[in-house]
Coordinates of C-alpha atoms in Angstrom, one line a residue:
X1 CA 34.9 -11.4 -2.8
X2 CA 35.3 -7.9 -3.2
X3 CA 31.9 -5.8 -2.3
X4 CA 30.8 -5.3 -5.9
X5 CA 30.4 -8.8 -6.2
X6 CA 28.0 -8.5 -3.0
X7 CA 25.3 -9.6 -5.4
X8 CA 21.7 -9.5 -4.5
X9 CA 19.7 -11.7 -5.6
X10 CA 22.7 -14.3 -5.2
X11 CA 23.6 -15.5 -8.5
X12 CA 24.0 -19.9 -9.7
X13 CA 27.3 -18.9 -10.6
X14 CA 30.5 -16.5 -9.8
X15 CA 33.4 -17.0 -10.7
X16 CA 35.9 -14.2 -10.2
X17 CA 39.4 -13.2 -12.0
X18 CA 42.2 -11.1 -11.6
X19 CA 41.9 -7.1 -12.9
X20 CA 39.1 -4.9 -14.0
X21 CA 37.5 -3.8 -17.1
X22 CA 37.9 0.3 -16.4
X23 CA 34.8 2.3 -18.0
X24 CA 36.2 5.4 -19.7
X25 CA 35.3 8.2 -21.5
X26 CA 35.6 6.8 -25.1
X27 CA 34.2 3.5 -24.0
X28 CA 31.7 2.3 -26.0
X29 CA 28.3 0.0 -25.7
X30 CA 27.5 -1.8 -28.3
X31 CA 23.4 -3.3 -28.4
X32 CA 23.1 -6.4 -30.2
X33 CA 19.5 -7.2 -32.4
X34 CA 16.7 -7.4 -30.1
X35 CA 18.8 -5.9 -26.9
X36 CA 18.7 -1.9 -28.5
X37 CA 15.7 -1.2 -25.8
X38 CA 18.0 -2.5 -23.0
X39 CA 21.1 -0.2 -24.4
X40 CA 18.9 2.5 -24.4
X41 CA 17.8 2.0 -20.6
X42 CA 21.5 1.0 -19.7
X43 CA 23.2 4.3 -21.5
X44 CA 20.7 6.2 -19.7
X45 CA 21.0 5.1 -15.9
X46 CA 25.0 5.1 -16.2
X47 CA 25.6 8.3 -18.1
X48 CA 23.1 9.6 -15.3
X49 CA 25.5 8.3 -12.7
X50 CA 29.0 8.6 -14.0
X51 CA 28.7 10.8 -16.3
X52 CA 30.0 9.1 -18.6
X53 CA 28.7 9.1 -22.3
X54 CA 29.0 5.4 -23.3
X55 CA 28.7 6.1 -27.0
X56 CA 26.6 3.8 -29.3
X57 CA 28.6 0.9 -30.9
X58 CA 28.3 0.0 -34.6
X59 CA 29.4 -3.5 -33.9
X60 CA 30.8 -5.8 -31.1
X61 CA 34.1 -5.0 -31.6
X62 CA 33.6 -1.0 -31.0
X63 CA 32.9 -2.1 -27.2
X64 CA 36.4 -4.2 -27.1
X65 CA 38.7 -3.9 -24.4
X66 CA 37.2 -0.8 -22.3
X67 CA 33.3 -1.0 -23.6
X68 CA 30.0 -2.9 -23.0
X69 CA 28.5 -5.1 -25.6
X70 CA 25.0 -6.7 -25.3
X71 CA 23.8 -9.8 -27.4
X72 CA 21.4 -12.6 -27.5
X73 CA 22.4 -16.3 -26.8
X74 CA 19.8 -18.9 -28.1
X75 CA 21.4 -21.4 -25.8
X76 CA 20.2 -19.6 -22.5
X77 CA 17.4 -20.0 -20.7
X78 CA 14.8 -17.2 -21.6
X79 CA 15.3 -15.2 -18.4
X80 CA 18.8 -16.5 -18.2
X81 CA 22.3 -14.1 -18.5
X82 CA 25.8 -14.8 -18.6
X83 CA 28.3 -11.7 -17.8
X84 CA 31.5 -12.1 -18.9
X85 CA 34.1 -9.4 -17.6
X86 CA 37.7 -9.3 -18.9
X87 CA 40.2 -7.9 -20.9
X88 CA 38.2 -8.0 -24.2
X89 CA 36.0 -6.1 -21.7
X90 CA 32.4 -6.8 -20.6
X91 CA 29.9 -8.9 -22.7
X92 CA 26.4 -9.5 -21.4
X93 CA 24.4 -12.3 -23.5
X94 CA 20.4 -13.4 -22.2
X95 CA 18.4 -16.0 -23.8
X96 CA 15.9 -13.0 -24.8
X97 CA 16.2 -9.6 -24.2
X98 CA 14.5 -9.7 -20.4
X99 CA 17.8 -12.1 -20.0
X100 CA 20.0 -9.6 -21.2
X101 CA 17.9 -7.1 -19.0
X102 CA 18.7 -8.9 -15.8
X103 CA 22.3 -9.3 -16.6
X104 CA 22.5 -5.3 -16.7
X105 CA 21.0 -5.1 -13.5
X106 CA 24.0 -7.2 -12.2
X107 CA 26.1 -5.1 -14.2
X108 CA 24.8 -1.5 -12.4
X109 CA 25.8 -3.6 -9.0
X110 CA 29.1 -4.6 -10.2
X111 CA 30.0 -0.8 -10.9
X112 CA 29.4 -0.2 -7.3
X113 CA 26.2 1.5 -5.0
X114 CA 26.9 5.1 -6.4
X115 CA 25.7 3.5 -10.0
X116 CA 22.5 4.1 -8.4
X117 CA 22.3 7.6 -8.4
X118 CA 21.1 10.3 -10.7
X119 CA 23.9 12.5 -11.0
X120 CA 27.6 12.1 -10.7
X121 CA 28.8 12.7 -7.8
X122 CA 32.7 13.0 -8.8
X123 CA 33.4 12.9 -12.7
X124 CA 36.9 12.1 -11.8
X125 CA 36.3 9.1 -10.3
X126 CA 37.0 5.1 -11.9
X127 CA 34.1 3.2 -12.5
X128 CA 35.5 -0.2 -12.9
X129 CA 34.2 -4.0 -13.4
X130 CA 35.9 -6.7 -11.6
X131 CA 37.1 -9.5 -14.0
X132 CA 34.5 -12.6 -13.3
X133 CA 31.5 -14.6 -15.2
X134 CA 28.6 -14.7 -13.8
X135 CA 26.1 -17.4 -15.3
X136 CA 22.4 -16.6 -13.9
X137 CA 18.9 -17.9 -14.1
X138 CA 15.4 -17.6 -12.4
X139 CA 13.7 -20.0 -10.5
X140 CA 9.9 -19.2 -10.9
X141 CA 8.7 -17.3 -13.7
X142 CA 6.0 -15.3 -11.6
X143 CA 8.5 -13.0 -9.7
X144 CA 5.8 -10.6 -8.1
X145 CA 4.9 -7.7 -5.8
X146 CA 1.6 -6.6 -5.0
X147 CA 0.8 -2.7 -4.4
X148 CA -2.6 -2.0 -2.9
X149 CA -2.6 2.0 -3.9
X150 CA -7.1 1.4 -3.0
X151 CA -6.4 1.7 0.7
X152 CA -3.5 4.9 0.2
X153 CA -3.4 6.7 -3.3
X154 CA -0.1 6.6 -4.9
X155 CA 0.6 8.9 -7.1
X156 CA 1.8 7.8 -10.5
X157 CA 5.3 8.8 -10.0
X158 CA 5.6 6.6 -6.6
X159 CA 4.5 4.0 -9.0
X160 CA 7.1 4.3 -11.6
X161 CA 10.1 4.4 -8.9
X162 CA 8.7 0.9 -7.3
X163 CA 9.0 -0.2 -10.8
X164 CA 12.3 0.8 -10.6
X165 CA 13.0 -0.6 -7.6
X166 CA 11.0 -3.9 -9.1
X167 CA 13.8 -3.8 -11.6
X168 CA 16.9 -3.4 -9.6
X169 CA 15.6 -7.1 -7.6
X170 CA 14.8 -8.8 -11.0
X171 CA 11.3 -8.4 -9.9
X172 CA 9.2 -8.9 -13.2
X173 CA 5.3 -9.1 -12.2
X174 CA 3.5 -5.8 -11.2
X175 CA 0.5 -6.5 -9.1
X176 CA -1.6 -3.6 -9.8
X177 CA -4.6 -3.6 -6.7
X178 CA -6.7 -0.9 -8.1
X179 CA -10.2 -0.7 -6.7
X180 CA -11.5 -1.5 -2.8
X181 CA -14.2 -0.5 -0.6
X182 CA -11.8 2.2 0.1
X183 CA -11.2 3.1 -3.2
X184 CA -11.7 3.2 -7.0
X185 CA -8.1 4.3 -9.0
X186 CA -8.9 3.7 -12.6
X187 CA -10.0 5.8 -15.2
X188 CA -13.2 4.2 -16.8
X189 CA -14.5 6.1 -19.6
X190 CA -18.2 4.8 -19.8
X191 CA -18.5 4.8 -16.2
X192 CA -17.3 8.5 -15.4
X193 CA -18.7 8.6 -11.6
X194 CA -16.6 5.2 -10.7
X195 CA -13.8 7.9 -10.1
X196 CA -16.1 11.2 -9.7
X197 CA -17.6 9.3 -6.9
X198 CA -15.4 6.0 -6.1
X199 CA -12.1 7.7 -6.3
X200 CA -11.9 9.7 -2.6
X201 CA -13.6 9.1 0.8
X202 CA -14.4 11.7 3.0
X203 CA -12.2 10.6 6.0
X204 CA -9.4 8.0 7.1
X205 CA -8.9 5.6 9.8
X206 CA -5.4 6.8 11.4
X207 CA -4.5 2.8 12.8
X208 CA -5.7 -0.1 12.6
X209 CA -9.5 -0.4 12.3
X210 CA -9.7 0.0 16.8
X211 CA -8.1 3.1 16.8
X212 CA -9.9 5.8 17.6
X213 CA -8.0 8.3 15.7
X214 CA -9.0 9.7 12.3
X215 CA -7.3 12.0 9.2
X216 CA -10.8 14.6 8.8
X217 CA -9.2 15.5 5.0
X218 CA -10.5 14.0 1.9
X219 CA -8.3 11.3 0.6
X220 CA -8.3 10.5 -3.1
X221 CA -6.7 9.7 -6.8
X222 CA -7.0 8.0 -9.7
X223 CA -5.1 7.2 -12.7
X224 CA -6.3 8.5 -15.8
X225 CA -6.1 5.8 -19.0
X226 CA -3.1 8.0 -20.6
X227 CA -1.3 7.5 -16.9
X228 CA -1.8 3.6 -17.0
X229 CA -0.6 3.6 -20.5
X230 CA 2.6 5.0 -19.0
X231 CA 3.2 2.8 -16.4
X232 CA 2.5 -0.5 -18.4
X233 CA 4.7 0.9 -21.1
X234 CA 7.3 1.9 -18.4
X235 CA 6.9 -1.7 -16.5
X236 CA 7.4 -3.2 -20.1
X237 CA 11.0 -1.7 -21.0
X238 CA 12.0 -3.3 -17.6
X239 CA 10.2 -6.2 -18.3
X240 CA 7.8 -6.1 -15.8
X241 CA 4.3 -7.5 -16.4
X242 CA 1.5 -5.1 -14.9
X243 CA -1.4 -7.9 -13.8
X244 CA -4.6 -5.1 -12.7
X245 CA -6.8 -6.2 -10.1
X246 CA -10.6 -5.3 -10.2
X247 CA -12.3 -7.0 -7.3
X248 CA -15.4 -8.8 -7.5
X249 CA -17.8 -9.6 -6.0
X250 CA -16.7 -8.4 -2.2
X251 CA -14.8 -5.5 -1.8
X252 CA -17.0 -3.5 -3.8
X253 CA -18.4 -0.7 -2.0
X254 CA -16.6 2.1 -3.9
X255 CA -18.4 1.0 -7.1
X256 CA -21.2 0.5 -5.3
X257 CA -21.1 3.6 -3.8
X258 CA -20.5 5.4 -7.5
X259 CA -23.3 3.3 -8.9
X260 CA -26.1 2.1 -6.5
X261 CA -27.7 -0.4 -7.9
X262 CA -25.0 -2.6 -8.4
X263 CA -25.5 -3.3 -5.0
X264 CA -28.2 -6.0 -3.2
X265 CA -30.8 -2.7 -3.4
X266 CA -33.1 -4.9 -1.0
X267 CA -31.1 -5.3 1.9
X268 CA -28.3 -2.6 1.7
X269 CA -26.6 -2.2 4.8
X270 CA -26.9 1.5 6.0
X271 CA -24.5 4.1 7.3
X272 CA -24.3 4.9 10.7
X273 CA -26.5 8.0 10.0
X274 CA -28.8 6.2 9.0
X275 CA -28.4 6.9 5.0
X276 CA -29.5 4.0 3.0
X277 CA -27.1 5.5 0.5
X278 CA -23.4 4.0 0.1
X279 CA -20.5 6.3 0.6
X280 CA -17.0 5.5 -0.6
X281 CA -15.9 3.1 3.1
X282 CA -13.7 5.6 5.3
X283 CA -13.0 2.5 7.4
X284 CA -11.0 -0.9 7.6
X285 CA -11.5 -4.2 7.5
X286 CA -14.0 -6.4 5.4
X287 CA -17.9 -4.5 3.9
X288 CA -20.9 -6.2 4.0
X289 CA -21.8 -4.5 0.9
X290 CA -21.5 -6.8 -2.3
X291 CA -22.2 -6.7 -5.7
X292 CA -25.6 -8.2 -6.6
X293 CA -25.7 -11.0 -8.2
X294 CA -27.9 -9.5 -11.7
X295 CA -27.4 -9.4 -15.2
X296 CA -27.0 -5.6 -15.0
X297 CA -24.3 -6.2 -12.8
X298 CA -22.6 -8.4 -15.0
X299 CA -22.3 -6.0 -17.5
X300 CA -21.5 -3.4 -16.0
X301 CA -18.0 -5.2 -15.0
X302 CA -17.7 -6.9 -18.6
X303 CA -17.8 -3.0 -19.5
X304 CA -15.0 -1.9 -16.9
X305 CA -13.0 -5.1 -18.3
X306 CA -13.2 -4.3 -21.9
X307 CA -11.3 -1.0 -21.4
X308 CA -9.0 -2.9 -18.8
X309 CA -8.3 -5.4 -21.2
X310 CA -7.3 -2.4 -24.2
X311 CA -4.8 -0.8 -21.4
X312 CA -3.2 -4.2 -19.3
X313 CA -2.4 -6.9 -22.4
X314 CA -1.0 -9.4 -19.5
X315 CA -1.6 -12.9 -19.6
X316 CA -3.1 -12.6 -16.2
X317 CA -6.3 -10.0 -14.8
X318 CA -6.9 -10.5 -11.4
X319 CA -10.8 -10.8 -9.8
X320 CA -9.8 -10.5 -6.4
X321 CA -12.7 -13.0 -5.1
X322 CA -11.3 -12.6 -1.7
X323 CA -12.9 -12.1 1.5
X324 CA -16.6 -11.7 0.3
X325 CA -19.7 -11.5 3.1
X326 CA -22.3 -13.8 2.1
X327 CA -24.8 -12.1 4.9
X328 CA -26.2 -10.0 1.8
X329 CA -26.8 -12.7 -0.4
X330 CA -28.7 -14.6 2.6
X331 CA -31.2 -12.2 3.7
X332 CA -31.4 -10.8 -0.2
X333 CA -34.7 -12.5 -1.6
X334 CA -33.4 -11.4 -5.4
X335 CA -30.0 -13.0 -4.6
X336 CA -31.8 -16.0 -3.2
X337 CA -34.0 -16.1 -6.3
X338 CA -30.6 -16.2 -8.6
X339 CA -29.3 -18.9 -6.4
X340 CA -32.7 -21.1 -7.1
X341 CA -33.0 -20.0 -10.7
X342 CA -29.1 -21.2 -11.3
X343 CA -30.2 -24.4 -9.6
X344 CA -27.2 -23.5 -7.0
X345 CA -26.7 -25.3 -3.3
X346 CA -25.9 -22.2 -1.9
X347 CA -24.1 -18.6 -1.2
X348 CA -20.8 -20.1 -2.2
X349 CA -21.8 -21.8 -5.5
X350 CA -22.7 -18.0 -5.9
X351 CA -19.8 -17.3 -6.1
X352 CA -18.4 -19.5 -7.7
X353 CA -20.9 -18.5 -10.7
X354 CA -19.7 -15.1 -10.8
X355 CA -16.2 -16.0 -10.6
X356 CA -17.0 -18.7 -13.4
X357 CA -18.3 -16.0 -15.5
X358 CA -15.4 -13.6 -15.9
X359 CA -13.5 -16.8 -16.0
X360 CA -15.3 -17.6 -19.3
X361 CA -15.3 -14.0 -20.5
X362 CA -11.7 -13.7 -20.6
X363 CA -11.1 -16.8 -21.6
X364 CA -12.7 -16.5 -25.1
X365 CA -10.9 -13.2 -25.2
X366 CA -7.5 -14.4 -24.6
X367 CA -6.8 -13.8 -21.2
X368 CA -6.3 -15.8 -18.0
X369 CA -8.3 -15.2 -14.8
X370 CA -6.4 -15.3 -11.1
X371 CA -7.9 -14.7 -7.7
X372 CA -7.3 -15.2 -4.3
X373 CA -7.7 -18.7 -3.0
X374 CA -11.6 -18.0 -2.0
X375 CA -12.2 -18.4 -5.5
X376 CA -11.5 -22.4 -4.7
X377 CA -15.1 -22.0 -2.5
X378 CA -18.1 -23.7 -4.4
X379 CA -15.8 -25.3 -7.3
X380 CA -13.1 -23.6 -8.7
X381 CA -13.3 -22.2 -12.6
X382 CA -12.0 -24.6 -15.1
X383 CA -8.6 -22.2 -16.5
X384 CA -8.4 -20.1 -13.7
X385 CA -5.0 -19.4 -11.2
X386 CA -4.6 -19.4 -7.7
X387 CA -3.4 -17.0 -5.7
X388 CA -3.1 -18.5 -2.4
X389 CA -2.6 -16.0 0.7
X390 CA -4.3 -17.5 3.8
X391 CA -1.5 -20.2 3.9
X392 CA -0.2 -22.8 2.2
X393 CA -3.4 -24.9 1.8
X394 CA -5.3 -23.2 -1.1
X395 CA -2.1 -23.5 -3.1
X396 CA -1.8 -26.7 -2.3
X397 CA -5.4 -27.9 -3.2
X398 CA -5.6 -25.6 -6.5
X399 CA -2.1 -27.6 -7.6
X400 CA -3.2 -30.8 -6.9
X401 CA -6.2 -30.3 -9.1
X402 CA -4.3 -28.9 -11.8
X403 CA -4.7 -24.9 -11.5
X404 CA -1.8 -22.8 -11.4
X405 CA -0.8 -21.2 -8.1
X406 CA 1.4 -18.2 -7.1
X407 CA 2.4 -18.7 -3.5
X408 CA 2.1 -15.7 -1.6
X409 CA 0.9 -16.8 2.1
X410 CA 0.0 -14.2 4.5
X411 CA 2.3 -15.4 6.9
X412 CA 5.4 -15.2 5.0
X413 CA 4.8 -12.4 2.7
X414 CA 2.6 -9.8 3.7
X415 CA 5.1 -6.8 3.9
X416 CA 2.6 -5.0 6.2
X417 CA 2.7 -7.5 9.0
X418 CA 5.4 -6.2 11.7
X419 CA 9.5 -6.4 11.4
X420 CA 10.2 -6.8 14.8
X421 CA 8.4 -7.2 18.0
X422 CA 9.5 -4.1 19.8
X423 CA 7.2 -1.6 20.8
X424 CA 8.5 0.8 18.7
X425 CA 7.2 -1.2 15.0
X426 CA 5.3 1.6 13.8
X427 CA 1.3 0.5 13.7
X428 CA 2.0 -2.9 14.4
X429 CA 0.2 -5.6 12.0
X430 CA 0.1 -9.0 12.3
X431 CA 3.0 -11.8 13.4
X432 CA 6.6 -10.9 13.4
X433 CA 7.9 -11.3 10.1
X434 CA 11.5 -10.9 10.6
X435 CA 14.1 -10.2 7.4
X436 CA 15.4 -13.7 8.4
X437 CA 11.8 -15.3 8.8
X438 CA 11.5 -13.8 5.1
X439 CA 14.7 -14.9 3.4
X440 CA 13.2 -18.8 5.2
X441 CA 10.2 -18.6 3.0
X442 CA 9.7 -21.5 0.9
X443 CA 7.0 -21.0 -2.1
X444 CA 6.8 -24.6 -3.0
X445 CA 4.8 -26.9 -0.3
X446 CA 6.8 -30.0 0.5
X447 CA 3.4 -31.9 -0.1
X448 CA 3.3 -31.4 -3.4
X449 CA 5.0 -33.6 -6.4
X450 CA 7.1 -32.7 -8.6
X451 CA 4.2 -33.0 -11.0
X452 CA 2.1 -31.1 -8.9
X453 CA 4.7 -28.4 -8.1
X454 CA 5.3 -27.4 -11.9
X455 CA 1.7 -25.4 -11.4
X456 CA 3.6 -23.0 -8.6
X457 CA 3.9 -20.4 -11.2
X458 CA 6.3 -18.4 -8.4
X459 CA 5.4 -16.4 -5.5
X460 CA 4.6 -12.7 -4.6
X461 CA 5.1 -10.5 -1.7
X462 CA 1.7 -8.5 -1.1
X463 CA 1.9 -4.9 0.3
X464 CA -1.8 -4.0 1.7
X465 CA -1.7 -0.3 2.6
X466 CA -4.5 0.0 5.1
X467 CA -2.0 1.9 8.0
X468 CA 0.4 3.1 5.6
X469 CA -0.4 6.5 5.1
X470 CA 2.3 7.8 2.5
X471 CA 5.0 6.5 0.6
X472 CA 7.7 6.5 3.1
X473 CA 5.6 4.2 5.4
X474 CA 5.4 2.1 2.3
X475 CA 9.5 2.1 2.0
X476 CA 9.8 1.4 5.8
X477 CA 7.3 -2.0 5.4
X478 CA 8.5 -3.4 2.3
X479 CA 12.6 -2.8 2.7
X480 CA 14.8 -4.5 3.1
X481 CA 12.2 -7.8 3.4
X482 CA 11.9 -7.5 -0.3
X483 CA 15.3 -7.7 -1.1
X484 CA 15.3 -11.1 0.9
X485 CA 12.1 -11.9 -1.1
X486 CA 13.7 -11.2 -4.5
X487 CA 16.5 -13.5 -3.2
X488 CA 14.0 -16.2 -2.7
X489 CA 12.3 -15.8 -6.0
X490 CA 15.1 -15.7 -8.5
X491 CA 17.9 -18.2 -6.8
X492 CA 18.0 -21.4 -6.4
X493 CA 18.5 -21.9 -2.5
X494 CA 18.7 -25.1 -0.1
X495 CA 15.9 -25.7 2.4
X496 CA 15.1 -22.9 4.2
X497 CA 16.9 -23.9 7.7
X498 CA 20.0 -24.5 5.8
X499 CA 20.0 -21.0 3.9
X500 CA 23.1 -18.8 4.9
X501 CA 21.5 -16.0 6.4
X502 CA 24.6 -15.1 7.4
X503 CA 26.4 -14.4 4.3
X504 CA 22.9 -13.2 2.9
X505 CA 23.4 -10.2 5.9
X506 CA 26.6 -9.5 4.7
X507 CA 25.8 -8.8 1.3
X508 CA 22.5 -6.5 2.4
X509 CA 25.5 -4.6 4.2
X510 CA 26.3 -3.7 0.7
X511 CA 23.1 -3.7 -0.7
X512 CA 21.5 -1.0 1.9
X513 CA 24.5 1.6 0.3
X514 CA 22.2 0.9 -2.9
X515 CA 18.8 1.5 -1.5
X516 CA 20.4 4.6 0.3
X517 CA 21.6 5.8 -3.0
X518 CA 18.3 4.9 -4.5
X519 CA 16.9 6.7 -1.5
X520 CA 14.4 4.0 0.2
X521 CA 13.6 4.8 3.8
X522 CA 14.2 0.9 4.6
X523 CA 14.0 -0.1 8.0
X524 CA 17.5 0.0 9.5
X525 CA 18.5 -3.4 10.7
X526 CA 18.9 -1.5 14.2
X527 CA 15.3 -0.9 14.4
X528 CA 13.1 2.2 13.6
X529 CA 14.8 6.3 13.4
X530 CA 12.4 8.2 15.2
X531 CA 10.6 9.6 12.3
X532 CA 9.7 6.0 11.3
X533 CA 7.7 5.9 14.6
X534 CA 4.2 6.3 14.8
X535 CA 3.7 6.5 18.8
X536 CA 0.5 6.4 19.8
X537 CA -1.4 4.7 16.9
X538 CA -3.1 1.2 17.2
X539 CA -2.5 -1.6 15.6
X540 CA -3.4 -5.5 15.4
X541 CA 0.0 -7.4 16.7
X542 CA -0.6 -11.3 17.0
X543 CA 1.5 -12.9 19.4
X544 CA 3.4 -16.4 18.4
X545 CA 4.8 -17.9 15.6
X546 CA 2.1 -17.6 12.5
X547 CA 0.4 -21.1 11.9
X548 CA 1.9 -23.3 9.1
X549 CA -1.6 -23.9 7.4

């Protein structure tokens, strides 16, 4: 193995050969039917780094001997690639044109880390292919990372380069967390004040929520509906899915704080001055402001979803349905009212009614519903998809009734949990989550049968920004433990205690040469650089191994 072939995610099949297909300046790259929108990204990202122009071809045999060519194979699996490298030079074939996609990405390693960058940085140099054939398919289908930009605002270009990133893992489902107590971040043109209002908070917590510290600066954003256009249409010619989350019905103060009276009006919980009226939450941790459970408030989110639905056409929109205090509810005698008029045992079949709702809605309208495994509490809506984060167990139930699960447990997956134990971890969150304890994750529950496990769609690493406060703290928590992620949602690897970690480390070796050119502030595999340090500022550490629920 030379290092090009230091492939990442690890591929079913390498098989390597003797010489080099050598990429010159009259080399051509031919795009097959169906494959011209991967040409056009390909051309692009290597004339960028080599400089060279990589003409178009008219047909396969203008990229013979010193080219590219790009085609569709029937035969393959949909997402699947075969790269073929020799002396009638390099042929990449995909069962559709997201298999040919991948196979390019394995292509821009091949050519070496400096592929990565923007510019040339020697138009002198050889950019070379080894000979090999590389035969390559996904495990799951649901290959996702989750962005919270509620908590921390990112601004749209920060988007577009995690895409990017995304991309260069074989990363194809965007999970778009758009609205918190914290924050609302989409444009929603019949409810202006949801970002006049919902879209900034007057202060931050600096820290976990115990720290005494605090940003005194505005913090805000929002994407307009032209700026999501962009990014769906940018996730989509790298065939990435962008799934939005709107939260309901916890999690809600921001909306509730840009339109009062979707909240429980009778008992609202006031501020600490005393103010009965809702500001956008400048804190952490979980509101005990909720929607209320009216007609009014129902369509006022059936509104916010009809412009979500003309701007997101994924299979999937997310309710979030996590993590909703049911204190309103119990002291609110309108919400109790609901509850007896519905003929409902209690808060949680309450829930359950509202999650049931936008269940049906999108249903008849084409769409799927997920939501965090509290959506299971009070009976679980008939076509709706799990996305179980406080362990294994809501995945587990949700299968073995039928529903489709993404795996994503909190103790595996949540990139904001802490990378090492040392005292250094900047803000430390949660267990140690090592890059090994990450590359160990298994998505599919051992309890399950096979029947059962053909509902885990895939699995998805969550990034909650609470105590990252700008994008470099966002590099630092999620690389490199989603390069080990990618590994473990594309390839097909043994049981997690007989995975070669090992050879998986000496690959990153190569690998973090790519994020450098990419320019990720990853955390070194030596611990923190001093300007990844936040001394000083509280965090949450649990001590222990995480439990296996």
């Amino acid at each position: 193995m030379t290092s090009q072939t230091e492939l990442i995610p690890a591929p079913r099949s390498l098989v390597t050969g003797a010489g080099e297909v050598r990429l010159k300046a009259g080399s051509r790259l031919y795009a097959g039917t169906a494959t011209e929108g991967v040409g056009r990204w390909l051309r692009t990202v290597l004339w960028q780094a080599t400089g060279l122009p990589l003409p178009e071809g008219r047909d396969l045999d203008d990229a013979h001997g010193d080219g590219i060519a790009l085609r569709l194979d029937p035969g393959l699996p949909p997402e699947g690639y075969r790269l073929v490298s020799d002396r009638n030079g390099v042929l990449v074939e995909g069962g559709s044109a997201a298999g040919v996609f991948w196979g390019a990405q394995t292509l821009r390693q091949l050519l070496g880390p400096d592929a990565y960058r923007r510019a040339p940085l020697d138009r002198d140099r050889t950019w070379a292919v080894p000979h090999l054939t590389v035969e390559d398919s996904p495990r799951f289908r649901w290959r996702g990372l989750m962005l919270d930009v509620a908590r921390h605002f990112m601004p749209k270009e920060g988007v577009l380069r995690h895409l990017d990133l995304m991309a260069a893992h074989k990363l194809n489902v965007f999970h778009f967390h758009l609205t918190d107590d914290q924050g609302w971040r989409v444009e929603i043109k019949r409810y202006p004040r949801l970002t006049e209002i919902g879209s900034w908070r007057g202060r931050t917590k600096f820290g976990h929520r115990a720290s005494p510290l605090w940003e005194e600066k505005p913090h805000g954003g929002f994407y307009t509906q032209d700026d999501i256009r962009e990014i769906v249409s940018y996730a989509a010619e790298r065939h990435i899915t962008v799934v939005p989350e709107i939260d309901v019905p916890g999690h809600s103060q921001a909306a509730i704080a840009a339109y009062p009276e979707l909240g429980n009006t009778d008992v609202i919980t006031a501020s600490s001055t005393g103010d009965t009226a809702l500001s956008v939450w400048d804190d952490w941790g979980i509101s005990a402001n909720v929607l209320a459970p009216t007609d009014n408030t129902l369509r006022f989110y059936e509104g916010v979803f009809e412009e979500l639905l003309a701007l997101f056409p994924s299979e999937f929109v997310h309710v979030g349905g996590d993590e909703c205090l049911k204190d309103q509810w119990r002291h609110s005698p309108a919400a109790q009212a609901r509850i007896k008029e519905l003929g409902l045992a209690d808060e949680d079949g309450l829930q359950a009614w509202f999650i049931g709702h936008f269940d049906k809605w999108l249903t008849a309208r084409g769409r799927r519903l997920i939501g965090w495994d509290e959506i299971l509490e009070g009976g679980l809506a008939p076509g709706a998809a799990v996305s179980s984060w406080r362990g294994y167990q809501g995945g587990v139930a949700a299968a073995r009734a039928g529903h489709d699960v993404v795996m994503c447990p909190e103790q595996y997956v949540y990139l904001d949990h802490r990378q090492a134990a040392g005292e250094d971890e900047p803000v430390p969150i949660g267990y140690v989550r090592t890059l090994e304890d990450v590359y160990r994750f298994e998505p599919v529950p051992p309890e399950l049968t096979s029947a059962q496990a053909e509902h885990v769609l895939g699995t998805q690493a969550n990034v909650w920004t609470e105590v990252m406060e700008d994008p470099a703290r966002v590099d630092y928590q999620t690389y490199p433990r989603l390069s080990a992620f990618s590994e473990v949602a594309w390839s097909a690897l043994p049981a997690p205690a007989e995975r070669d970690f090992a050879g998986f480390e000496r690959r990153m070796a190569v690998h973090y040469r790519r994020l450098d050119a990419l320019g990720v502030g990853y955390r070194p595999p030596t611990g923190p650089l001093p300007w990844q340090k936040r001394p000083g500022v509280l965090g949450r550490p649990l001590d222990g191994a995480p439990p296996n629920r």
